[in-house]
PDB file of C-alpha atoms in Angstrom:
ATOM      1  CA  THR A 144     -15.171  16.980  10.223  1.00  0.00           C
ATOM      2  CA  ASP A 145     -11.855  15.165   9.904  1.00  0.00           C
ATOM      3  CA  ARG A 146      -9.806  16.824   7.188  1.00  0.00           C
ATOM      4  CA  GLY A 147      -7.507  13.825   6.831  1.00  0.00           C
ATOM      5  CA  PRO A 148      -3.804  13.416   7.555  1.00  0.00           C
ATOM      6  CA  GLU A 149      -1.112  15.711   6.300  1.00  0.00           C
ATOM      7  CA  GLN A 150       1.339  13.625   4.399  1.00  0.00           C
ATOM      8  CA  LYS A 151       4.952  13.995   3.359  1.00  0.00           C
ATOM      9  CA  MET A 152       4.964  12.298  -0.027  1.00  0.00           C
ATOM     10  CA  GLU A 153       7.360  12.025  -2.902  1.00  0.00           C
ATOM     11  CA  GLN A 154       5.289  10.655  -5.778  1.00  0.00           C
ATOM     12  CA  GLU A 155       5.880   9.814  -9.372  1.00  0.00           C
ATOM     13  CA  MET A 156       2.997   8.852 -11.579  1.00  0.00           C
ATOM     14  CA  GLU A 157       2.295   7.953 -15.164  1.00  0.00           C
ATOM     15  CA  GLN A 158      -0.779   6.760 -17.008  1.00  0.00           C
ATOM     16  CA  ALA A 159      -0.401   3.284 -18.523  1.00  0.00           C
ATOM     17  CA  THR A 160      -2.551   0.842 -20.453  1.00  0.00           C
ATOM     18  CA  PRO A 161      -1.888  -2.903 -20.015  1.00  0.00           C
ATOM     19  CA  ASP A 162      -1.005  -4.760 -23.188  1.00  0.00           C
ATOM     20  CA  ALA A 163      -2.146  -8.257 -24.090  1.00  0.00           C
ATOM     21  CA  GLU A 164       1.210  -9.771 -23.172  1.00  0.00           C
ATOM     22  CA  THR A 165       1.040  -8.359 -19.639  1.00  0.00           C
ATOM     23  CA  LYS A 166      -2.560  -9.487 -19.179  1.00  0.00           C
ATOM     24  CA  GLU A 167      -1.687 -13.062 -20.152  1.00  0.00           C
ATOM     25  CA  PHE A 168       1.497 -13.300 -18.066  1.00  0.00           C
ATOM     26  CA  ALA A 169      -0.039 -14.697 -14.885  1.00  0.00           C
ATOM     27  CA  GLU A 170      -1.855 -17.452 -16.743  1.00  0.00           C
ATOM     28  CA  GLU A 171       1.171 -18.369 -18.854  1.00  0.00           C
ATOM     29  CA  THR A 172       3.461 -18.707 -15.840  1.00  0.00           C
ATOM     30  CA  GLY A 173       0.923 -20.304 -13.536  1.00  0.00           C
ATOM     31  CA  GLU A 174       1.293 -17.475 -11.041  1.00  0.00           C
ATOM     32  CA  VAL A 175      -2.448 -17.143 -10.562  1.00  0.00           C
ATOM     33  CA  THR A 176      -3.376 -17.029  -6.902  1.00  0.00           C
ATOM     34  CA  ALA A 177      -6.640 -17.273  -5.038  1.00  0.00           C
ATOM     35  CA  ALA A 178      -6.544 -13.515  -4.609  1.00  0.00           C
ATOM     36  CA  GLN A 179      -6.816 -13.070  -8.363  1.00  0.00           C
ATOM     37  CA  LYS A 180      -9.761 -15.387  -8.659  1.00  0.00           C
ATOM     38  CA  ASP A 181     -11.933 -13.941  -5.915  1.00  0.00           C
ATOM     39  CA  PRO A 182     -14.706 -11.439  -6.705  1.00  0.00           C
ATOM     40  CA  CYS A 183     -12.703  -8.689  -5.020  1.00  0.00           C
ATOM     41  CA  PHE A 184      -9.966  -8.770  -7.672  1.00  0.00           C
ATOM     42  CA  THR A 185     -11.481  -5.778  -9.453  1.00  0.00           C
ATOM     43  CA  PHE A 186     -13.559  -4.598  -6.481  1.00  0.00           C
ATOM     44  CA  PRO A 187     -11.659  -5.164  -3.207  1.00  0.00           C
ATOM     45  CA  CYS A 188     -13.866  -5.029  -0.154  1.00  0.00           C
ATOM     46  CA  MET A 189     -13.552  -1.630   1.478  1.00  0.00           C
ATOM     47  CA  MET A 190     -13.595  -2.687   5.133  1.00  0.00           C
ATOM     48  CA  GLY A 191     -12.657  -0.710   8.210  1.00  0.00           C
ATOM     49  CA  SER A 192     -11.810   2.953   8.068  1.00  0.00           C
ATOM     50  CA  CYS A 193     -10.938   2.954   4.395  1.00  0.00           C
ATOM     51  CA  TRP A 194     -10.888   6.524   3.131  1.00  0.00           C
ATOM     52  CA  CYS A 195      -9.986   7.547  -0.342  1.00  0.00           C
ATOM     53  CA  ALA A 196      -8.525  10.061  -2.704  1.00  0.00           C
ATOM     54  CA  THR A 197      -6.135  12.962  -2.485  1.00  0.00           C
ATOM     55  CA  ILE A 198      -6.363  14.997  -5.647  1.00  0.00           C
ATOM     56  CA  LEU A 199      -3.140  16.483  -6.935  1.00  0.00           C
ATOM     57  CA  ILE A 200      -2.987  18.816  -9.915  1.00  0.00           C
ATOM     58  CA  ILE A 201       0.526  18.852 -11.363  1.00  0.00           C
ATOM     59  CA  ALA A 202       1.469  20.245 -14.758  1.00  0.00           C
ATOM     60  CA  GLY A 203      -2.113  20.017 -15.943  1.00  0.00           C
ATOM     61  CA  LEU A 204      -2.483  16.327 -15.000  1.00  0.00           C
ATOM     62  CA  ILE A 205      -5.010  15.285 -12.380  1.00  0.00           C
ATOM     63  CA  THR A 206      -3.929  12.207 -10.447  1.00  0.00           C
ATOM     64  CA  THR A 207      -6.209  10.610  -7.904  1.00  0.00           C
ATOM     65  CA  PHE A 208      -4.867   8.389  -5.184  1.00  0.00           C
ATOM     66  CA  VAL A 209      -7.094   6.119  -3.144  1.00  0.00           C
ATOM     67  CA  ILE A 210      -5.430   5.938   0.244  1.00  0.00           C
ATOM     68  CA  ILE A 211      -6.233   2.641   1.884  1.00  0.00           C
ATOM     69  CA  GLY A 212      -7.103   2.592   5.528  1.00  0.00           C
ATOM     70  CA  ALA A 213      -5.132   5.723   6.299  1.00  0.00           C
ATOM     71  CA  THR A 214      -4.968   6.723   9.937  1.00  0.00           C
ATOM     72  CA  SER A 215      -4.070  10.040  11.453  1.00  0.00           C
ATOM     73  CA  ASP A 216      -2.634  11.128  14.779  1.00  0.00           C
ATOM     74  CA  ASP A 217      -2.713  14.625  16.190  1.00  0.00           C
ATOM     75  CA  ASP A 218       0.679  15.324  14.609  1.00  0.00           C
ATOM     76  CA  GLY A 219      -0.642  14.541  11.140  1.00  0.00           C
ATOM     77  CA  THR A 220       1.438  11.402  10.732  1.00  0.00           C
ATOM     78  CA  SER A 221       0.120   8.888   8.265  1.00  0.00           C
ATOM     79  CA  GLY A 222       1.749   5.958   6.558  1.00  0.00           C
ATOM     80  CA  GLY A 223      -1.455   4.925   4.837  1.00  0.00           C
ATOM     81  CA  GLY A 224      -0.986   1.316   3.789  1.00  0.00           C
ATOM     82  CA  SER A 225       2.743   1.385   3.085  1.00  0.00           C
ATOM     83  CA  PHE A 226       5.680  -0.967   3.699  1.00  0.00           C
ATOM     84  CA  ALA A 227       9.012  -0.490   5.468  1.00  0.00           C
ATOM     85  CA  ALA A 228      12.174  -0.254   3.383  1.00  0.00           C
ATOM     86  CA  GLY A 229      13.587  -3.640   2.474  1.00  0.00           C
ATOM     87  CA  THR A 230      10.214  -5.294   1.916  1.00  0.00           C
ATOM     88  CA  LEU A 231      10.499  -7.604  -1.096  1.00  0.00           C
ATOM     89  CA  VAL A 232       8.132  -7.366  -4.077  1.00  0.00           C
ATOM     90  CA  LEU A 233       7.987 -10.058  -6.775  1.00  0.00           C
ATOM     91  CA  ALA A 234       8.884  -8.859 -10.269  1.00  0.00           C
ATOM     92  CA  ARG A 235       7.526 -10.365 -13.473  1.00  0.00           C
ATOM     93  CA  GLY A 236      10.706 -12.286 -14.230  1.00  0.00           C
ATOM     94  CA  GLY A 237      10.731 -13.950 -10.809  1.00  0.00           C
ATOM     95  CA  GLU A 238      13.248 -11.583  -9.179  1.00  0.00           C
ATOM     96  CA  TRP A 239      12.547 -10.215  -5.706  1.00  0.00           C
ATOM     97  CA  ARG A 240      12.997  -6.430  -5.597  1.00  0.00           C
ATOM     98  CA  ARG A 241      13.252  -4.125  -2.597  1.00  0.00           C
ATOM     99  CA  ILE A 242      10.121  -1.984  -2.698  1.00  0.00           C
ATOM    100  CA  GLU A 243      11.993   1.299  -2.379  1.00  0.00           C
ATOM    101  CA  GLU A 244      14.095   0.433  -5.454  1.00  0.00           C
ATOM    102  CA  VAL A 245      11.237  -0.452  -7.816  1.00  0.00           C
ATOM    103  CA  GLN A 246      10.926   2.067 -10.663  1.00  0.00           C
ATOM    104  CA  LEU A 247       8.072   3.328 -12.807  1.00  0.00           C
ATOM    105  CA  GLY A 248       7.415   1.121 -15.818  1.00  0.00           C
ATOM    106  CA  GLU A 249       8.781  -2.062 -14.264  1.00  0.00           C
ATOM    107  CA  GLU A 250       6.642  -5.178 -14.615  1.00  0.00           C
ATOM    108  CA  LEU A 251       5.619  -6.944 -11.412  1.00  0.00           C
ATOM    109  CA  ALA A 252       4.149 -10.411 -11.045  1.00  0.00           C
ATOM    110  CA  ILE A 253       0.343 -10.408 -10.867  1.00  0.00           C
ATOM    111  CA  GLY A 254       0.023  -6.613 -10.677  1.00  0.00           C
ATOM    112  CA  GLY A 255       1.628  -5.746 -14.005  1.00  0.00           C
ATOM    113  CA  ARG A 256       3.193  -2.408 -14.880  1.00  0.00           C
ATOM    114  CA  VAL A 257       4.209  -0.048 -12.056  1.00  0.00           C
ATOM    115  CA  THR A 258       2.363   3.249 -12.553  1.00  0.00           C
ATOM    116  CA  GLY A 259       3.099   4.999  -9.255  1.00  0.00           C
ATOM    117  CA  ARG A 260       5.700   5.180  -6.475  1.00  0.00           C
ATOM    118  CA  MET A 261       4.958   6.711  -3.058  1.00  0.00           C
ATOM    119  CA  GLU A 262       6.918   7.554   0.075  1.00  0.00           C
ATOM    120  CA  PHE A 263       5.446   8.518   3.443  1.00  0.00           C
ATOM    121  CA  GLU A 264       6.346   8.933   7.079  1.00  0.00           C
ATOM    122  CA  ALA A 265       4.878   6.485   9.590  1.00  0.00           C
ATOM    123  CA  ALA A 266       4.962   6.322  13.379  1.00  0.00           C
ATOM    124  CA  TRP A 267       5.203   3.304  15.674  1.00  0.00           C
ATOM    125  CA  SER A 268       1.459   3.412  16.307  1.00  0.00           C
ATOM    126  CA  GLU A 269       0.718   2.755  12.608  1.00  0.00           C
ATOM    127  CA  LEU A 270       3.072  -0.157  11.989  1.00  0.00           C
ATOM    128  CA  MET A 271       2.522  -3.865  12.462  1.00  0.00           C
ATOM    129  CA  LEU A 272       4.388  -7.098  11.811  1.00  0.00           C
ATOM    130  CA  TYR A 273       2.436  -9.337   9.448  1.00  0.00           C
ATOM    131  CA  THR A 274       3.767 -12.865   9.750  1.00  0.00           C
ATOM    132  CA  PRO A 275       3.056 -15.232   6.854  1.00  0.00           C
ATOM    133  CA  THR A 276       2.886 -18.978   7.360  1.00  0.00           C
ATOM    134  CA  THR A 277       5.475 -21.366   5.971  1.00  0.00           C
ATOM    135  CA  ARG A 278       4.605 -23.712   3.125  1.00  0.00           C
ATOM    136  CA  SER A 279       3.751 -26.342   5.721  1.00  0.00           C
ATOM    137  CA  GLY A 280       1.326 -23.952   7.425  1.00  0.00           C
ATOM    138  CA  GLU A 281       3.548 -23.164  10.407  1.00  0.00           C
ATOM    139  CA  LEU A 282       3.438 -19.596  11.745  1.00  0.00           C
ATOM    140  CA  LEU A 283       6.888 -18.020  11.875  1.00  0.00           C
ATOM    141  CA  PRO A 284       8.030 -15.915  14.858  1.00  0.00           C
ATOM    142  CA  ALA A 285       7.132 -12.239  14.533  1.00  0.00           C
ATOM    143  CA  THR A 286      10.594 -10.839  13.843  1.00  0.00           C
ATOM    144  CA  LEU A 287      11.746  -7.936  11.705  1.00  0.00           C
ATOM    145  CA  GLY A 288      13.418 -10.302   9.264  1.00  0.00           C
ATOM    146  CA  SER A 289      10.668 -12.881   8.794  1.00  0.00           C
ATOM    147  CA  SER A 290       7.618 -10.611   9.115  1.00  0.00           C
ATOM    148  CA  VAL A 291       6.390  -7.948   6.713  1.00  0.00           C
ATOM    149  CA  VAL A 292       6.575  -4.505   8.361  1.00  0.00           C
ATOM    150  CA  VAL A 293       3.471  -2.785   7.043  1.00  0.00           C
ATOM    151  CA  CYS A 294       1.084  -0.032   8.106  1.00  0.00           C
ATOM    152  CA  ASP A 295      -2.056  -1.339   9.744  1.00  0.00           C
ATOM    153  CA  GLY A 296      -4.456   0.032   7.134  1.00  0.00           C
ATOM    154  CA  HIS A 297      -3.125  -2.046   4.252  1.00  0.00           C
ATOM    155  CA  ALA A 298      -5.397  -4.665   2.671  1.00  0.00           C
ATOM    156  CA  VAL A 299      -4.041  -8.228   2.754  1.00  0.00           C
ATOM    157  CA  TRP A 300      -5.471 -11.481   1.409  1.00  0.00           C
ATOM    158  CA  GLN A 301      -5.871 -13.907   4.294  1.00  0.00           C
ATOM    159  CA  HIS A 302      -7.422 -17.356   3.900  1.00  0.00           C
ATOM    160  CA  SER A 303     -10.573 -16.581   1.895  1.00  0.00           C
ATOM    161  CA  GLY A 304     -10.963 -12.813   1.909  1.00  0.00           C
ATOM    162  CA  TRP A 305      -9.440  -9.359   2.122  1.00  0.00           C
ATOM    163  CA  VAL A 306      -8.849  -7.863   5.562  1.00  0.00           C
ATOM    164  CA  ARG A 307      -7.032  -4.848   6.921  1.00  0.00           C
ATOM    165  CA  VAL A 308      -3.696  -5.757   8.473  1.00  0.00           C
ATOM    166  CA  ARG A 309      -4.918  -4.498  11.852  1.00  0.00           C
ATOM    167  CA  ASP A 310      -7.632  -7.178  11.756  1.00  0.00           C
ATOM    168  CA  ALA A 311      -5.433 -10.024  10.499  1.00  0.00           C
ATOM    169  CA  LEU A 312      -4.947 -12.990  12.814  1.00  0.00           C
ATOM    170  CA  SER A 313      -1.188 -13.082  12.297  1.00  0.00           C
ATOM    171  CA  ALA A 314      -0.460  -9.348  12.712  1.00  0.00           C
ATOM    172  CA  VAL A 315       1.035  -7.878  15.896  1.00  0.00           C
ATOM    173  CA  ARG A 316       2.382  -4.511  16.982  1.00  0.00           C
ATOM    174  CA  LEU A 317       6.116  -3.901  17.089  1.00  0.00           C
ATOM    175  CA  THR A 318       7.789  -4.363  20.443  1.00  0.00           C
ATOM    176  CA  ASP A 319       9.931  -1.593  21.929  1.00  0.00           C
ATOM    177  CA  GLU A 320      13.059  -3.498  20.938  1.00  0.00           C
ATOM    178  CA  GLN A 321      11.864  -3.970  17.361  1.00  0.00           C
ATOM    179  CA  TRP A 322      10.997  -0.286  17.017  1.00  0.00           C
ATOM    180  CA  LEU A 323      14.443   0.662  18.335  1.00  0.00           C
ATOM    181  CA  SER A 324      16.067  -1.594  15.735  1.00  0.00           C
ATOM    182  CA  LEU A 325      13.890  -0.227  12.935  1.00  0.00           C
ATOM    183  CA  ALA A 326      13.942   3.476  13.791  1.00  0.00           C
ATOM    184  CA  SER A 327      17.321   3.706  15.580  1.00  0.00           C
ATOM    185  CA  THR A 328      15.561   5.450  18.476  1.00  0.00           C
ATOM    186  CA  ASP A 329      13.333   4.439  21.360  1.00  0.00           C
ATOM    187  CA  ASN A 330      11.221   7.568  20.837  1.00  0.00           C
ATOM    188  CA  LYS A 331       7.828   6.328  19.633  1.00  0.00           C
ATOM    189  CA  SER A 332       6.944   9.823  18.478  1.00  0.00           C
ATOM    190  CA  SER A 333       9.630   9.605  15.807  1.00  0.00           C
ATOM    191  CA  LYS A 334       8.862   8.364  12.294  1.00  0.00           C
ATOM    192  CA  ILE A 335      10.363   6.139   9.631  1.00  0.00           C
ATOM    193  CA  ARG A 336      10.011   6.211   5.865  1.00  0.00           C
ATOM    194  CA  VAL A 337       7.585   3.747   4.318  1.00  0.00           C
ATOM    195  CA  PHE A 338       6.931   3.009   0.659  1.00  0.00           C
ATOM    196  CA  ASP A 339       4.119   1.882  -1.601  1.00  0.00           C
ATOM    197  CA  LEU A 340       3.370   1.250  -5.273  1.00  0.00           C
ATOM    198  CA  ASP A 341       0.504   1.502  -7.717  1.00  0.00           C
ATOM    199  CA  VAL A 342       0.236  -1.185 -10.390  1.00  0.00           C
ATOM    200  CA  GLU A 343      -2.192  -1.825 -13.224  1.00  0.00           C
ATOM    201  CA  ARG A 344      -4.103  -4.649 -11.586  1.00  0.00           C
ATOM    202  CA  HIS A 345      -3.838  -3.425  -7.986  1.00  0.00           C
ATOM    203  CA  ARG A 346      -2.093  -6.485  -6.562  1.00  0.00           C
ATOM    204  CA  LEU A 347       1.383  -6.918  -5.039  1.00  0.00           C
ATOM    205  CA  GLN A 348       3.103 -10.170  -4.126  1.00  0.00           C
ATOM    206  CA  VAL A 349       5.262  -9.508  -1.087  1.00  0.00           C
ATOM    207  CA  ARG A 350       7.757 -11.232   1.194  1.00  0.00           C
ATOM    208  CA  ALA A 351       9.556 -10.140   4.343  1.00  0.00           C
ATOM    209  CA  SER A 352      13.059  -8.736   3.975  1.00  0.00           C
ATOM    210  CA  ASP A 353      14.827 -12.061   4.636  1.00  0.00           C
ATOM    211  CA  GLY A 354      12.773 -13.849   1.966  1.00  0.00           C
ATOM    212  CA  LEU A 355      11.407 -16.501   4.336  1.00  0.00           C
ATOM    213  CA  GLY A 356       7.832 -17.701   4.427  1.00  0.00           C
ATOM    214  CA  ASP A 357       5.200 -17.859   1.732  1.00  0.00           C
ATOM    215  CA  THR A 358       4.441 -15.037  -0.646  1.00  0.00           C
ATOM    216  CA  VAL A 359       1.655 -12.782   0.640  1.00  0.00           C
ATOM    217  CA  ASP A 360      -0.852 -11.013  -1.603  1.00  0.00           C
ATOM    218  CA  PHE A 361      -1.437  -7.362  -0.715  1.00  0.00           C
ATOM    219  CA  ALA A 362      -3.477  -4.729  -2.499  1.00  0.00           C
ATOM    220  CA  ASP A 363      -1.542  -1.848  -4.024  1.00  0.00           C
ATOM    221  CA  PHE A 364      -1.809   1.771  -2.900  1.00  0.00           C
ATOM    222  CA  SER A 365      -5.013   2.603  -4.775  1.00  0.00           C
ATOM    223  CA  GLU A 366      -6.860  -0.731  -4.475  1.00  0.00           C
ATOM    224  CA  VAL A 367      -9.294   0.167  -7.280  1.00  0.00           C
ATOM    225  CA  ASP A 368      -9.196   2.009 -10.599  1.00  0.00           C
ATOM    226  CA  ARG A 369      -9.600   5.763 -10.609  1.00  0.00           C
ATOM    227  CA  SER A 370     -12.805   5.349 -12.614  1.00  0.00           C
ATOM    228  CA  HIS A 371     -14.453   3.312  -9.849  1.00  0.00           C
ATOM    229  CA  THR A 372     -17.713   4.702  -8.482  1.00  0.00           C
ATOM    230  CA  LEU A 373     -16.332   4.676  -4.934  1.00  0.00           C
ATOM    231  CA  VAL A 374     -13.562   7.066  -5.948  1.00  0.00           C
ATOM    232  CA  LYS A 375     -15.872   9.443  -7.788  1.00  0.00           C
ATOM    233  CA  ASP A 376     -18.347   9.504  -4.899  1.00  0.00           C
ATOM    234  CA  PHE A 377     -15.608  10.192  -2.398  1.00  0.00           C
ATOM    235  CA  GLU A 378     -14.110  12.961  -4.518  1.00  0.00           C
ATOM    236  CA  ALA A 379     -17.488  14.664  -4.441  1.00  0.00           C
ATOM    237  CA  ALA A 380     -17.742  14.174  -0.681  1.00  0.00           C
ATOM    238  CA  LEU A 381     -14.255  15.619  -0.173  1.00  0.00           C
ATOM    239  CA  LEU A 382     -15.063  18.726  -2.181  1.00  0.00           C
ATOM    240  CA  ALA A 383     -18.284  19.209  -0.216  1.00  0.00           C
ATOM    241  CA  SER A 384     -16.331  18.940   3.018  1.00  0.00           C
ATOM    242  CA  LEU A 385     -13.684  21.401   1.814  1.00  0.00           C
ATOM    243  CA  ASN A 386     -16.295  23.918   0.744  1.00  0.00           C
ATOM    244  CA  ALA A 387     -18.164  23.572   4.037  1.00  0.00           C
ATOM    245  CA  ASN A 388     -15.149  23.870   6.320  1.00  0.00           C
ATOM    246  CA  GLU A 389     -12.400  25.793   4.545  1.00  0.00           C
ATOM    247  CA  MET A 390     -11.986  29.508   4.033  1.00  0.00           C
ATOM    248  CA  ALA A 391     -10.938  30.670   0.592  1.00  0.00           C
ATOM    249  CA  PRO A 392      -7.139  30.864   0.326  1.00  0.00           C
ATOM    250  CA  VAL A 393      -5.639  34.325   0.736  1.00  0.00           C
ATOM    251  CA  VAL A 394      -3.137  35.274  -1.940  1.00  0.00           C
ATOM    252  CA  ASP A 395      -0.700  38.074  -1.277  1.00  0.00           C
ATOM    253  CA  LEU A 396      -0.188  40.175  -4.378  1.00  0.00           C
TER     254      LEU A 396
END
């Protein structure tokens, strides 16, 4: 049984409840997209190898993360569904913010309040260039500046439904030259830092680092609320797997 990837993660988390002002923001500003209106807005389709939930118990608080489409190599590397540094995320006031600089409590367009920040390591094999179309529908070249560098398990809204980046029509793997520019090494076994966010309504509006192309709707880190049946069922399955395959920890006294 696959025990899942080992992850190097710096995470901050807080519980938050959306207020009426936040809920009405998208409608007031006209920033309602097709992704918000589809049936998956509160129940994104869990396609591909979507596996969920690492349970962390810190200072008496239990925080559950639903890791979208996480992949694992023999070395334990996993970037989950995260973005490379420099990826732009749309804030509530219309400002574009670098994803690694977004703080807890900030308000983002569509998604609302930021409730979690994550950092992972990702290898070349996990990363793809997702190239949005221009406003005229033209596909931009797949370059580091004009394409979103994102792990292949992330959920993205494309045309009329949610897909994993690896299955998107406009997603390609990084070339050797692009990896060298991104990682400052031609060693594909090396890793770079990638970042992700959790927001109240599980949606992020994203652009590539140079700000070109249309805004792209991605799911956030968790994709669904912690209370969702899928999360609870998977928590139970994880515990069953742990109990079936793990020896009790040995504590030296």
